[in-house]
XYZ file of C-alpha atoms in Angstrom:
475
model
C 0.000 0.000 0.000
C 2.833 2.331 0.934
C 4.620 1.493 -2.333
C 1.480 2.382 -4.320
C 1.177 5.739 -2.521
C 4.865 6.539 -3.088
C 4.508 5.675 -6.767
C 1.520 7.993 -7.156
C 3.412 10.818 -5.445
C 6.397 10.240 -7.725
C 4.178 10.317 -10.825
C 2.477 13.476 -9.542
C 5.829 15.223 -9.029
C 6.978 14.160 -12.491
C 3.748 15.516 -14.005
C 4.246 18.865 -12.258
C 7.803 19.129 -13.590
C 6.563 18.245 -17.087
C 3.819 20.883 -16.918
C 6.233 23.621 -15.843
C 8.742 22.529 -18.492
C 6.099 22.734 -21.262
C 5.046 26.184 -20.076
C 8.663 27.405 -20.057
C 9.208 25.915 -23.532
C 6.132 27.765 -24.809
C 7.375 31.120 -23.502
C 10.809 30.426 -25.001
C 9.108 29.671 -28.331
C 7.316 33.046 -28.295
C 10.537 34.851 -27.347
C 12.306 33.150 -30.253
C 9.435 34.116 -32.576
C 9.795 37.769 -31.534
C 13.524 37.579 -32.264
C 12.964 35.973 -35.681
C 10.000 38.104 -36.782
C 10.752 41.617 -35.560
C 13.248 44.463 -35.379
C 13.205 47.386 -32.947
C 11.387 50.224 -34.706
C 8.243 52.234 -33.945
C 5.327 52.358 -36.377
C 1.534 52.648 -36.610
C -0.019 53.527 -33.221
C 3.388 54.404 -31.767
C 3.291 57.525 -33.966
C 0.308 58.857 -32.026
C 1.855 57.929 -28.663
C 5.132 59.697 -29.490
C 3.337 62.930 -30.395
C 1.108 62.794 -27.352
C 3.481 61.675 -24.593
C 7.179 61.443 -25.492
C 8.094 65.159 -25.475
C 6.936 65.342 -21.830
C 7.159 61.696 -20.775
C 8.090 62.596 -17.196
C 5.103 64.879 -16.664
C 2.506 62.840 -14.798
C 0.192 65.838 -14.817
C -1.219 64.233 -17.966
C -2.760 61.639 -15.678
C -5.080 64.289 -14.298
C -7.580 64.245 -17.147
C -11.184 62.996 -16.990
C -10.664 60.170 -19.515
C -7.454 58.868 -17.916
C -8.816 55.333 -17.427
C -9.237 54.925 -21.185
C -5.499 55.715 -21.521
C -4.437 52.811 -19.235
C -2.549 54.738 -16.502
C 0.053 51.974 -15.981
C 1.440 52.733 -19.451
C 2.612 56.150 -18.197
C 5.060 54.535 -15.765
C 6.129 51.845 -18.262
C 6.717 54.479 -20.972
C 8.857 56.567 -18.596
C 11.023 53.540 -17.752
C 11.258 52.628 -21.436
C 12.320 56.106 -22.556
C 14.772 56.777 -19.724
C 16.363 53.319 -19.533
C 15.887 51.712 -22.975
C 15.697 54.660 -25.414
C 12.051 53.858 -26.173
C 12.485 50.257 -27.298
C 9.605 48.335 -28.860
C 11.359 45.152 -27.694
C 10.834 46.327 -24.092
C 7.082 46.528 -24.732
C 7.085 43.102 -26.402
C 8.708 41.617 -23.320
C 5.898 43.119 -21.221
C 3.480 41.293 -23.547
C 5.318 38.041 -22.798
C 4.965 38.769 -19.082
C 1.194 39.010 -19.574
C 1.184 35.657 -21.397
C 3.355 34.197 -18.611
C 0.709 35.282 -16.080
C -1.963 33.423 -18.061
C 0.287 30.384 -18.389
C 1.133 30.326 -14.690
C -2.543 30.396 -13.775
C -3.312 27.496 -16.117
C -0.327 25.465 -14.828
C -1.430 25.943 -11.215
C -5.043 25.104 -12.061
C -4.063 22.007 -14.060
C -1.951 20.667 -11.170
C -4.633 21.459 -8.606
C -7.355 19.664 -10.582
C -5.080 16.904 -11.902
C -5.705 17.649 -15.568
C -4.584 14.820 -17.874
C -1.408 15.555 -19.902
C -3.131 15.432 -23.317
C -5.635 18.090 -22.245
C -2.852 20.168 -20.716
C -1.009 19.981 -24.026
C -4.099 21.414 -25.708
C -4.105 24.312 -23.230
C -0.482 25.059 -24.122
C -1.227 24.909 -27.875
C -4.039 27.449 -27.414
C -1.925 29.804 -25.263
C 1.199 29.707 -27.429
C -0.455 29.594 -30.838
C 0.630 32.344 -33.236
C -2.943 33.150 -34.235
C -2.316 36.214 -32.015
C 0.925 37.177 -33.754
C -0.162 40.797 -34.059
C -0.534 41.138 -30.298
C 2.835 39.477 -29.722
C 4.842 41.713 -32.069
C 2.836 44.930 -31.681
C 4.386 46.430 -28.560
C 1.470 48.781 -27.891
C -0.695 45.711 -27.112
C 1.191 44.828 -23.934
C -1.400 46.374 -21.550
C -4.056 44.114 -23.087
C -2.118 40.913 -22.425
C -1.144 42.028 -18.915
C -4.815 42.834 -18.238
C -5.912 39.398 -19.499
C -3.198 37.832 -17.328
C -4.664 39.635 -14.310
C -8.152 38.480 -15.331
C -6.947 34.874 -15.208
C -5.343 35.384 -11.789
C -8.559 36.983 -10.547
C -10.673 34.118 -11.937
C -8.376 31.625 -10.196
C -8.724 33.480 -6.883
C -12.488 33.509 -7.356
C -12.425 29.744 -7.972
C -10.620 29.185 -4.658
C -13.226 31.269 -2.844
C -15.931 29.263 -4.639
C -14.495 25.946 -3.418
C -13.743 27.173 0.107
C -9.942 27.061 -0.280
C -9.296 30.795 -0.023
C -7.542 32.667 2.757
C -8.662 36.057 4.069
C -5.943 37.681 1.926
C -7.314 35.951 -1.207
C -10.793 37.254 -0.443
C -9.471 40.793 0.081
C -7.456 40.610 -3.166
C -10.562 39.518 -5.092
C -12.391 42.630 -3.842
C -9.501 45.012 -4.596
C -8.607 43.521 -8.000
C -11.372 45.289 -10.033
C -10.020 48.681 -8.918
C -6.406 47.681 -9.618
C -7.455 46.587 -13.114
C -8.643 50.118 -13.870
C -4.943 51.026 -14.151
C -4.260 48.636 -17.022
C -7.407 47.098 -18.517
C -8.899 50.017 -20.448
C -11.950 48.961 -22.461
C -11.041 45.296 -21.858
C -12.529 45.701 -18.394
C -16.037 45.429 -19.863
C -16.119 41.661 -20.503
C -14.246 40.983 -17.258
C -16.597 43.135 -15.163
C -19.793 41.737 -16.665
C -18.480 38.185 -16.130
C -17.585 38.837 -12.492
C -20.858 40.623 -11.761
C -22.944 37.753 -13.202
C -21.034 34.943 -11.480
C -20.452 36.695 -8.138
C -24.150 37.659 -7.946
C -24.979 34.005 -8.656
C -22.500 33.045 -5.920
C -24.118 35.464 -3.467
C -27.349 33.497 -3.891
C -26.099 29.886 -3.830
C -22.906 30.425 -1.820
C -20.431 28.608 -4.072
C -19.673 24.885 -4.162
C -22.452 22.827 -2.546
C -20.390 21.510 0.353
C -19.025 24.969 1.178
C -22.220 27.038 1.316
C -22.353 29.534 4.169
C -23.623 33.012 4.959
C -20.010 34.159 5.004
C -19.204 33.022 1.455
C -22.465 34.512 0.193
C -21.443 37.814 1.779
C -17.985 37.648 0.151
C -19.501 37.081 -3.302
C -21.868 40.005 -2.775
C -18.911 42.231 -1.862
C -17.019 41.152 -4.985
C -20.122 41.870 -7.070
C -20.493 45.377 -5.607
C -16.761 46.195 -5.935
C -16.734 45.073 -9.586
C -19.878 47.058 -10.386
C -18.411 50.201 -8.775
C -15.122 49.773 -10.700
C -17.045 49.381 -13.970
C -19.097 52.492 -13.186
C -15.902 54.485 -12.521
C -14.501 53.364 -15.887
C -17.725 54.255 -17.729
C -17.700 57.745 -16.186
C -14.100 58.248 -17.345
C -14.937 56.823 -20.776
C -17.767 59.340 -21.142
C -15.176 62.134 -21.485
C -13.039 60.333 -24.086
C -12.887 61.392 -27.732
C -12.430 58.394 -30.035
C -10.827 58.443 -33.464
C -11.126 55.429 -35.749
C -9.764 55.699 -39.279
C -11.772 53.837 -41.887
C -15.065 53.568 -40.020
C -18.488 54.351 -41.476
C -20.818 57.146 -40.382
C -24.012 55.117 -40.692
C -25.643 53.712 -37.561
C -25.871 50.063 -36.555
C -29.643 50.157 -37.131
C -29.155 51.404 -40.681
C -26.725 48.603 -41.505
C -29.122 46.037 -39.990
C -31.847 47.405 -42.217
C -29.763 47.589 -45.410
C -27.786 44.344 -44.982
C -29.577 42.159 -42.386
C -26.997 39.357 -42.669
C -23.922 41.540 -42.114
C -23.836 41.518 -38.286
C -24.534 37.754 -37.925
C -21.809 37.040 -40.508
C -19.396 39.396 -38.738
C -20.116 37.641 -35.434
C -19.530 34.193 -36.964
C -16.260 35.447 -38.437
C -15.081 36.525 -34.953
C -15.746 32.952 -33.808
C -13.970 31.477 -36.826
C -11.051 33.857 -36.244
C -10.447 32.290 -32.839
C -9.768 28.943 -34.551
C -7.796 29.942 -37.656
C -5.955 33.133 -38.546
C -7.361 35.456 -41.193
C -4.169 35.489 -43.290
C -3.908 31.699 -43.039
C -7.511 31.325 -44.201
C -6.742 33.509 -47.246
C -3.544 31.631 -48.028
C -5.244 28.231 -47.995
C -8.299 29.495 -49.871
C -10.809 28.768 -47.114
C -14.148 30.096 -48.351
C -16.469 32.383 -46.421
C -19.032 29.572 -46.247
C -16.466 27.312 -44.558
C -15.563 30.087 -42.113
C -19.230 30.663 -41.275
C -19.561 26.916 -40.616
C -16.499 26.958 -38.341
C -17.969 29.938 -36.501
C -21.378 28.270 -36.222
C -19.758 25.094 -34.900
C -17.942 27.058 -32.218
C -21.129 28.960 -31.349
C -22.979 25.659 -30.817
C -20.049 24.448 -28.698
C -20.297 27.534 -26.487
C -24.019 26.898 -25.948
C -23.484 23.178 -25.270
C -20.623 23.980 -22.885
C -22.833 26.317 -20.846
C -25.568 23.673 -20.681
C -23.055 20.900 -20.031
C -21.564 22.827 -17.100
C -24.974 23.039 -15.440
C -26.079 19.505 -16.354
C -22.963 17.776 -15.060
C -22.991 19.801 -11.823
C -19.387 20.848 -12.476
C -20.089 23.948 -10.428
C -19.900 21.778 -7.334
C -16.173 21.365 -8.001
C -15.050 24.529 -9.835
C -16.329 27.751 -11.377
C -13.159 28.672 -13.299
C -14.192 27.280 -16.737
C -17.562 29.038 -16.518
C -15.799 32.345 -15.888
C -13.667 31.783 -18.991
C -16.689 30.766 -21.088
C -18.725 33.844 -20.173
C -15.770 36.211 -20.562
C -14.711 34.666 -23.887
C -18.211 34.748 -25.341
C -18.677 38.336 -24.150
C -15.539 39.322 -26.071
C -17.034 38.050 -29.343
C -20.168 40.131 -28.717
C -18.178 43.237 -27.738
C -15.857 43.011 -30.754
C -18.864 42.618 -33.062
C -20.500 45.686 -31.537
C -17.303 47.787 -31.465
C -15.807 46.865 -34.859
C -18.720 46.265 -37.232
C -18.384 49.913 -38.378
C -15.232 49.052 -40.377
C -17.649 47.302 -42.780
C -15.231 44.451 -43.381
C -15.936 40.894 -42.288
C -12.225 40.072 -42.445
C -11.645 42.683 -39.723
C -13.560 40.365 -37.380
C -10.787 37.773 -37.756
C -7.925 40.140 -36.979
C -5.131 38.539 -34.935
C -5.197 41.573 -32.641
C -8.204 39.933 -30.958
C -6.472 36.567 -30.507
C -5.835 37.202 -26.804
C -9.513 37.866 -26.118
C -10.632 34.888 -28.202
C -8.189 32.612 -26.357
C -10.127 33.051 -23.095
C -13.246 31.265 -24.350
C -11.277 28.521 -26.101
C -9.509 27.682 -22.847
C -12.887 27.599 -21.112
C -14.192 25.044 -23.630
C -11.010 22.935 -23.360
C -11.044 22.952 -19.537
C -14.724 21.982 -19.565
C -13.921 18.971 -21.732
C -10.912 18.062 -19.581
C -12.884 18.138 -16.318
C -15.919 16.267 -17.594
C -17.319 13.741 -15.170
C -20.673 12.051 -15.711
C -23.150 12.603 -12.826
C -24.135 9.410 -11.016
C -27.836 9.960 -11.784
C -27.156 9.685 -15.541
C -25.874 6.110 -15.437
C -29.435 4.749 -15.075
C -31.038 6.931 -17.728
C -30.466 5.519 -21.181
C -31.796 8.528 -23.137
C -29.757 10.974 -21.066
C -26.720 8.773 -21.623
C -27.152 8.869 -25.409
C -27.610 12.635 -25.471
C -24.655 13.126 -23.165
C -22.471 11.000 -25.434
C -23.477 12.998 -28.523
C -22.768 16.312 -26.765
C -19.411 15.091 -25.503
C -18.386 13.844 -28.963
C -19.389 17.198 -30.516
C -17.367 19.200 -27.981
C -14.355 16.897 -28.348
C -14.528 17.234 -32.153
C -14.589 21.020 -31.700
C -11.476 20.715 -29.523
C -9.791 18.754 -32.347
C -10.833 21.504 -34.799
C -9.409 24.176 -32.484
C -6.058 22.376 -32.135
C -5.859 21.764 -35.896
C -6.595 25.444 -36.631
C -3.992 26.599 -34.104
C -1.300 24.286 -35.475
C -1.949 25.259 -39.113
C -1.989 28.989 -38.259
C 1.180 28.714 -36.164
C 3.020 26.766 -38.884
C 1.965 29.357 -41.467
C 3.123 32.203 -39.242
C 6.510 30.569 -38.631
C 7.042 30.595 -42.404
C 6.089 34.286 -42.542
C 8.338 35.297 -39.636
C 11.378 36.103 -41.793
C 9.275 38.290 -44.110
C 7.892 40.211 -41.154
C 11.451 40.805 -39.933
C 12.482 42.040 -43.388
C 9.602 44.512 -43.253
C 10.695 45.817 -39.837
C 14.325 46.121 -40.965
C 13.078 48.100 -43.990
C 11.174 50.387 -41.594
C 14.383 51.020 -39.660
C 16.239 51.986 -42.833
C 13.440 54.265 -44.017
C 13.141 56.032 -40.658
C 16.872 56.726 -40.414
C 16.800 58.204 -43.937
C 13.270 59.634 -43.838
C 14.274 62.849 -45.622
C 14.812 60.823 -48.805
C 11.214 59.567 -48.979
C 7.911 61.177 -49.964
C 4.968 61.628 -47.595
C 3.102 58.841 -49.339
C 6.024 56.418 -49.030
C 6.509 57.190 -45.358
C 2.814 56.794 -44.503
C 2.648 53.494 -46.359
C 5.834 52.147 -44.747
C 4.782 53.024 -41.198
C 1.089 52.132 -41.697
C 0.022 55.652 -40.799
C -3.355 56.643 -42.260
C -3.798 60.094 -40.741
C -2.115 63.501 -41.084
C 1.446 63.041 -42.508
C 2.591 66.051 -40.469
C 1.992 64.000 -37.309
C 4.276 61.267 -38.663
C 7.036 63.749 -39.520
C 6.752 65.309 -36.073
C 7.058 61.911 -34.373
C 10.214 61.050 -36.318
C 11.744 64.439 -35.494
C 10.963 63.966 -31.794
C 12.780 60.624 -31.858
C 15.736 62.100 -33.713
C 16.019 65.116 -31.438
C 15.858 62.994 -28.284
C 18.005 60.179 -29.766
C 15.390 57.515 -29.177
C 14.573 54.197 -30.826
C 16.390 53.879 -34.197
C 18.228 57.137 -33.508
C 19.626 55.910 -30.177
C 23.442 55.795 -30.023
């Protein structure tokens, strides 16, 4: 008996080491991808940031504006460190993005060990996290606050899960209440899906008290406090957002109701494309000639999987053991709805599949995968033949969706690895053009640096860098 126990402990330790090793290998893979696919040069949205902040990067008086929470206050401190210590390096920002991904990975590793997730399911989690379907987030340094925010979401969801199962300390409970306010410093508009998710689930928790065997007045009170704190934090953000002035190049002036009237199928198709984009990258779909019909079918399949996963969670009484996958499912699905609402005005279905949303899409995919990994048939279903059949069909469908997700991630990642050298060539070309910008026309400069607004702003940004010896002009 003792030998059997020792063997199990040995296998458990080996599994933990394997899980940490896979996570470290994934982060190393992304770091290597950044090295192979990028060069250190500012472009696109950095042009706006340079004009707005770099001349007076040390002046934190700019924080005292009504719409400060839409500007992600933490970026002020990070930008100051970057300018003063690293000559405004895009690589510095990309490393911050990796830190955000590491936070997500660490949460998943800890959760997988705690719930004894099987290695093949854990491997799927790693494929989803380290897939290059979010290449644009990984190499676009300005996206680092988004990945750090998502990393904090995952940590918060994990803390909430421990409260749900009665494993939390007083410090964990306090952190869960403070976290929504801390997230105001980094989350920006990403706080919407997080806040709505936490409000729904914590309000539900305030009624039922968490896992069945841990129900108490105290836990109900904690969930109510979390719900109130999250709602207040969201309200504070919305007040700040009210004062913001938004500029989106390439958007239409017509209203959402007009587009629904003129092209009734546009919004549903856009929504399905956001779902399809979480499985396979937009550029990869174009390269392999995947038709719109096929993409709509992929999106519809994932939509059905979301619905079945919600139902499955309730049917199998998984909530008695954990709430973490439900948090991911709600948050992930909310992101698809929010992106549809916020980006439909570009009037391009392909925009729905942009890799810049890969981080948000990843949340729901992990929720689906964790649901499948934790599946355990309720005892009451063993005696009901019809329920057994239906359960088997649902499980097969969800598992097939998981296979589709893994296949899409692998194909997209392989395609992006091939493109990495071409992306690097493009960045190196940007460096050369910026250093010799006087030799190029306005049109050439705007095209090279993907700047679609006033060329004077671009020229001013380059001159600021040159004058202050930053980025490509650094000694």
